[in-house]
Amino acid sequence: MTGEAAALYRCTITHLRTRPVRRSFRYGSYLWLVDLDRVPRLPRALRPLASFAPRDHVGDPGAASIKQNIDAYLRQHGIDSAGIRVLMLAGARVAGYAFNPLSVFWCYRPEGGLAAVLAEVHNTYSQRHVYLLRPDARGRAEAGKELYVSPFLPMEGEYRLLLPAPGDRLSLAVTLVSDGAPVLIATARGTRRPYTPLRLLGYSARYPWAPLRVALLIRWQGIRLVARRLPVLPRRDRDPRPEEATR
């Protein structure tokens, strides 16, 4: 991200399930890209439309900032956080509600190299898990599945992620592979625009209550799959690690 401390991506998000039934859907939304050392302070009248709170992401919900929690997480995993610059891609809390199926944190060393990427997954059961990744030059990484997300997908599997640092264009993809074949492919694609109060008002009008809308769309798709008699797999919880704690 060059220059501005915050940017907005108007996105198209797609989900494709390949089995046991093939089904796809897409929806429009918008995401923020924020330098966590320069989190924007919105005019008072706009604050219900966007806020960024530690309780919505990894770490101590009572921490002073999201950046403080990211620094602590990196140190816990043997990464020197001194001087680290973190860019967060996520949806904001809107009207008191936050839900991010995926938040991504690009963590840069002071000299500019990428120290790590954190992919934080939230499910609809108020659980979360952070995947610590070290992508290659094209943003590709792999991680074993650690969190129950969909009641229609097995816990067993591996994520193949494409998370290049966002520039003028955003192009992310997450593929869940099970038994050697993809069972779910999710993508987010969009175009970056600098944050301005007017632009936020426009996106908020086009996609009102964005996080709640996303949560309801996911649940609606689940209802439709149940109606097609897709078997529901039992939820298997594990003892959460600190970064997986429920909100």
Short mmCIF file of C-alpha atoms in Angstrom, two decimals:
data_model
loop_
_atom_site.label_atom_id
_atom_site.label_comp_id
_atom_site.label_asym_id
_atom_site.label_seq_id
_atom_site.Cartn_x
_atom_site.Cartn_y
_atom_site.Cartn_z
CA MET A 1 0.00 0.00 0.00
CA THR A 2 1.50 3.30 -1.00
CA GLY A 3 0.83 6.63 0.64
CA GLU A 4 -2.58 6.34 2.24
CA ALA A 5 -3.03 4.72 5.65
CA ALA A 6 -6.29 3.05 4.62
CA ALA A 7 -7.93 1.93 1.42
CA LEU A 8 -11.20 0.29 0.41
CA TYR A 9 -11.71 -2.59 -1.98
CA ARG A 10 -15.09 -3.04 -3.59
CA CYS A 11 -15.08 -6.82 -4.02
CA THR A 12 -16.78 -9.75 -5.62
CA ILE A 13 -16.54 -12.81 -3.38
CA THR A 14 -17.26 -16.28 -4.76
CA HIS A 15 -17.68 -19.73 -3.24
CA LEU A 16 -17.67 -22.93 -5.25
CA ARG A 17 -18.41 -26.32 -3.69
CA THR A 18 -17.51 -29.25 -5.88
CA ARG A 19 -18.92 -32.16 -3.84
CA PRO A 20 -20.96 -33.96 -2.72
CA VAL A 21 -23.11 -31.56 -4.77
CA ARG A 22 -21.77 -28.82 -7.01
CA ARG A 23 -22.97 -25.39 -6.01
CA SER A 24 -21.64 -21.87 -6.37
CA PHE A 25 -22.68 -18.42 -5.25
CA ARG A 26 -21.24 -14.93 -5.27
CA TYR A 27 -21.91 -11.65 -3.58
CA GLY A 28 -20.60 -8.13 -3.55
CA SER A 29 -19.11 -6.42 -0.54
CA TYR A 30 -16.18 -4.21 0.43
CA LEU A 31 -13.06 -4.68 2.53
CA TRP A 32 -10.62 -2.38 4.24
CA LEU A 33 -6.83 -2.43 3.88
CA VAL A 34 -5.40 -0.73 6.95
CA ASP A 35 -1.87 0.00 8.15
CA LEU A 36 -2.23 -1.04 11.80
CA ASP A 37 0.16 1.71 12.90
CA ARG A 38 -2.10 4.29 11.25
CA VAL A 39 -5.66 3.07 11.83
CA PRO A 40 -7.96 5.81 10.52
CA ARG A 41 -10.02 7.77 12.99
CA LEU A 42 -13.33 8.45 11.32
CA PRO A 43 -15.46 11.54 11.82
CA ARG A 44 -17.86 11.00 14.72
CA ALA A 45 -20.90 10.77 12.43
CA LEU A 46 -19.30 7.93 10.45
CA ARG A 47 -18.02 5.81 13.34
CA PRO A 48 -21.08 3.52 13.36
CA LEU A 49 -20.12 2.59 9.78
CA ALA A 50 -16.59 1.40 10.59
CA SER A 51 -14.49 0.65 13.64
CA PHE A 52 -11.57 -1.67 14.32
CA ALA A 53 -11.38 -3.37 17.71
CA PRO A 54 -8.92 -5.88 19.21
CA ARG A 55 -11.83 -8.09 20.31
CA ASP A 56 -12.64 -8.77 16.65
CA HIS A 57 -9.26 -10.35 15.91
CA VAL A 58 -6.49 -12.50 17.28
CA GLY A 59 -5.24 -12.02 20.82
CA ASP A 60 -6.30 -10.25 23.99
CA PRO A 61 -9.69 -8.54 23.50
CA GLY A 62 -8.69 -5.96 26.10
CA ALA A 63 -5.45 -4.97 24.38
CA ALA A 64 -4.79 -1.38 23.44
CA SER A 65 -4.79 -2.15 19.71
CA ILE A 66 -4.93 -4.87 17.07
CA LYS A 67 -1.28 -4.15 16.30
CA GLN A 68 -0.30 -4.88 19.88
CA ASN A 69 -1.93 -8.30 19.59
CA ILE A 70 -0.29 -9.06 16.26
CA ASP A 71 3.11 -8.12 17.69
CA ALA A 72 2.51 -10.45 20.64
CA TYR A 73 1.41 -13.29 18.34
CA LEU A 74 4.55 -12.93 16.22
CA ARG A 75 6.79 -12.98 19.28
CA GLN A 76 5.03 -16.09 20.59
CA HIS A 77 5.94 -17.79 17.33
CA GLY A 78 9.59 -16.77 17.32
CA ILE A 79 9.34 -13.76 15.00
CA ASP A 80 10.96 -10.50 16.04
CA SER A 81 8.18 -7.91 15.94
CA ALA A 82 10.40 -4.87 16.46
CA GLY A 83 9.64 -2.37 13.72
CA ILE A 84 7.19 -4.73 12.00
CA ARG A 85 4.69 -3.04 9.71
CA VAL A 86 1.35 -4.81 9.43
CA LEU A 87 -1.28 -4.36 6.72
CA MET A 88 -4.66 -5.81 7.63
CA LEU A 89 -7.31 -6.76 5.08
CA ALA A 90 -10.66 -7.19 6.79
CA GLY A 91 -14.17 -5.94 7.10
CA ALA A 92 -14.82 -3.34 9.77
CA ARG A 93 -17.25 -3.56 12.67
CA VAL A 94 -20.48 -1.92 11.47
CA ALA A 95 -23.25 -0.76 13.81
CA GLY A 96 -21.75 -2.82 16.62
CA TYR A 97 -21.43 -6.08 14.65
CA ALA A 98 -18.33 -7.72 13.21
CA PHE A 99 -17.89 -10.90 11.19
CA ASN A 100 -14.89 -11.75 9.04
CA PRO A 101 -14.80 -15.20 7.44
CA LEU A 102 -11.18 -14.39 6.59
CA SER A 103 -8.88 -11.59 7.74
CA VAL A 104 -5.35 -11.38 6.38
CA PHE A 105 -2.35 -9.68 7.96
CA TRP A 106 0.80 -9.05 5.88
CA CYS A 107 3.70 -8.51 8.30
CA TYR A 108 6.72 -6.64 6.90
CA ARG A 109 10.17 -6.32 8.44
CA PRO A 110 11.65 -2.81 8.79
CA GLU A 111 13.78 -3.37 5.67
CA GLY A 112 10.65 -4.23 3.69
CA GLY A 113 10.81 -8.02 3.42
CA LEU A 114 7.81 -10.13 4.31
CA ALA A 115 8.22 -11.78 7.73
CA ALA A 116 4.95 -13.72 7.67
CA VAL A 117 1.33 -13.66 6.63
CA LEU A 118 -1.41 -14.42 9.15
CA ALA A 119 -4.68 -15.78 7.80
CA GLU A 120 -7.36 -15.58 10.48
CA VAL A 121 -10.46 -17.68 9.85
CA HIS A 122 -13.73 -17.15 11.73
CA ASN A 123 -16.62 -19.59 11.67
CA THR A 124 -20.28 -18.95 12.45
CA TYR A 125 -19.86 -20.58 15.89
CA SER A 126 -17.86 -17.58 17.19
CA GLN A 127 -14.57 -19.48 16.93
CA ARG A 128 -11.42 -18.48 15.13
CA HIS A 129 -8.02 -19.83 14.20
CA VAL A 130 -4.90 -18.11 12.90
CA TYR A 131 -2.75 -19.81 10.28
CA LEU A 132 0.86 -18.62 10.33
CA LEU A 133 2.08 -18.67 6.73
CA ARG A 134 5.28 -17.95 4.87
CA PRO A 135 4.14 -17.65 1.26
CA ASP A 136 6.42 -17.87 -1.74
CA ALA A 137 7.10 -14.93 -4.04
CA ARG A 138 3.72 -15.39 -5.73
CA GLY A 139 1.82 -15.44 -2.43
CA ARG A 140 1.21 -19.20 -2.42
CA ALA A 141 1.09 -21.15 0.84
CA GLU A 142 -0.38 -24.33 2.30
CA ALA A 143 -1.77 -25.20 5.72
CA GLY A 144 -3.59 -28.14 7.24
CA LYS A 145 -7.19 -27.45 8.20
CA GLU A 146 -7.46 -26.77 11.94
CA LEU A 147 -10.91 -25.22 12.44
CA TYR A 148 -14.42 -26.56 11.88
CA VAL A 149 -15.93 -24.07 9.46
CA SER A 150 -18.74 -25.60 7.40
CA PRO A 151 -21.04 -28.37 8.69
CA PHE A 152 -20.97 -29.86 5.19
CA LEU A 153 -17.20 -30.22 4.85
CA PRO A 154 -14.86 -32.66 6.60
CA MET A 155 -12.30 -31.51 9.14
CA GLU A 156 -9.65 -33.45 7.28
CA GLY A 157 -8.00 -31.54 4.48
CA GLU A 158 -5.44 -28.96 3.48
CA TYR A 159 -5.80 -25.36 2.47
CA ARG A 160 -3.98 -24.08 -0.58
CA LEU A 161 -3.90 -20.33 -0.35
CA LEU A 162 -3.05 -17.59 -2.80
CA LEU A 163 -2.51 -14.41 -0.81
CA PRO A 164 -0.36 -11.96 -2.76
CA ALA A 165 0.02 -8.58 -1.13
CA PRO A 166 -2.83 -6.40 -2.41
CA GLY A 167 -2.00 -3.56 -4.70
CA ASP A 168 -4.27 -1.71 -7.09
CA ARG A 169 -6.05 -5.03 -7.56
CA LEU A 170 -7.03 -7.58 -4.94
CA SER A 171 -6.97 -11.23 -5.98
CA LEU A 172 -7.08 -13.83 -3.21
CA ALA A 173 -8.05 -17.50 -3.35
CA VAL A 174 -8.44 -20.27 -0.77
CA THR A 175 -8.92 -23.87 -1.90
CA LEU A 176 -9.74 -26.70 0.50
CA VAL A 177 -8.35 -30.00 -0.74
CA SER A 178 -9.60 -33.31 0.68
CA ASP A 179 -8.63 -36.78 -0.53
CA GLY A 180 -6.51 -35.17 -3.23
CA ALA A 181 -9.30 -33.13 -4.81
CA PRO A 182 -10.64 -29.59 -4.25
CA VAL A 183 -13.93 -29.51 -2.36
CA LEU A 184 -14.25 -25.75 -1.84
CA ILE A 185 -12.78 -22.77 -3.70
CA ALA A 186 -13.31 -19.26 -2.36
CA THR A 187 -12.04 -16.11 -4.04
CA ALA A 188 -12.08 -12.37 -3.38
CA ARG A 189 -11.35 -9.93 -6.18
CA GLY A 190 -11.61 -6.18 -6.16
CA THR A 191 -10.17 -2.79 -7.01
CA ARG A 192 -8.50 -0.48 -4.51
CA ARG A 193 -9.65 3.04 -3.85
CA PRO A 194 -8.29 5.42 -1.19
CA TYR A 195 -10.51 5.73 1.86
CA THR A 196 -12.54 8.93 1.94
CA PRO A 197 -15.63 9.62 4.05
CA LEU A 198 -17.67 10.06 0.88
CA ARG A 199 -16.51 6.75 -0.57
CA LEU A 200 -17.30 4.95 2.69
CA LEU A 201 -20.79 6.43 2.64
CA GLY A 202 -21.26 5.20 -0.91
CA TYR A 203 -20.08 1.65 -0.19
CA SER A 204 -22.14 1.53 3.00
CA ALA A 205 -25.24 2.53 1.06
CA ARG A 206 -24.57 -0.08 -1.62
CA TYR A 207 -23.77 -2.85 0.91
CA PRO A 208 -25.63 -1.88 4.10
CA TRP A 209 -24.68 -3.65 7.34
CA ALA A 210 -21.99 -5.51 5.39
CA PRO A 211 -20.76 -7.94 8.10
CA LEU A 212 -24.29 -8.93 9.11
CA ARG A 213 -25.22 -9.34 5.47
CA VAL A 214 -22.27 -11.69 4.90
CA ALA A 215 -23.14 -13.77 7.97
CA LEU A 216 -26.77 -14.06 6.86
CA LEU A 217 -25.79 -15.00 3.30
CA ILE A 218 -23.58 -17.81 4.60
CA ARG A 219 -26.38 -19.12 6.79
CA TRP A 220 -28.89 -18.87 3.94
CA GLN A 221 -26.64 -20.97 1.73
CA GLY A 222 -26.44 -23.50 4.55
CA ILE A 223 -30.22 -23.67 4.74
CA ARG A 224 -30.40 -24.29 1.01
CA LEU A 225 -27.89 -27.12 1.28
CA VAL A 226 -29.87 -28.70 4.11
CA ALA A 227 -32.97 -28.45 1.94
CA ARG A 228 -31.11 -30.48 -0.69
CA ARG A 229 -30.56 -33.15 1.99
CA LEU A 230 -26.83 -32.64 2.10
CA PRO A 231 -25.56 -34.55 5.16
CA VAL A 232 -24.45 -32.44 8.11
CA LEU A 233 -21.14 -33.57 9.57
CA PRO A 234 -20.79 -33.49 13.38
CA ARG A 235 -18.89 -30.60 14.84
CA ARG A 236 -15.63 -31.66 16.48
CA ASP A 237 -14.18 -29.11 18.85
CA ARG A 238 -10.61 -29.10 20.07
CA ASP A 239 -9.15 -27.41 23.12
CA PRO A 240 -8.58 -23.92 21.74
CA ARG A 241 -5.14 -22.40 21.68
CA PRO A 242 -4.89 -18.76 22.79
CA GLU A 243 -5.28 -17.52 19.20
CA GLU A 244 -8.37 -19.71 18.72
CA ALA A 245 -10.32 -18.46 21.73
CA THR A 246 -13.98 -17.71 21.25
CA ARG A 247 -15.07 -14.12 21.33
#
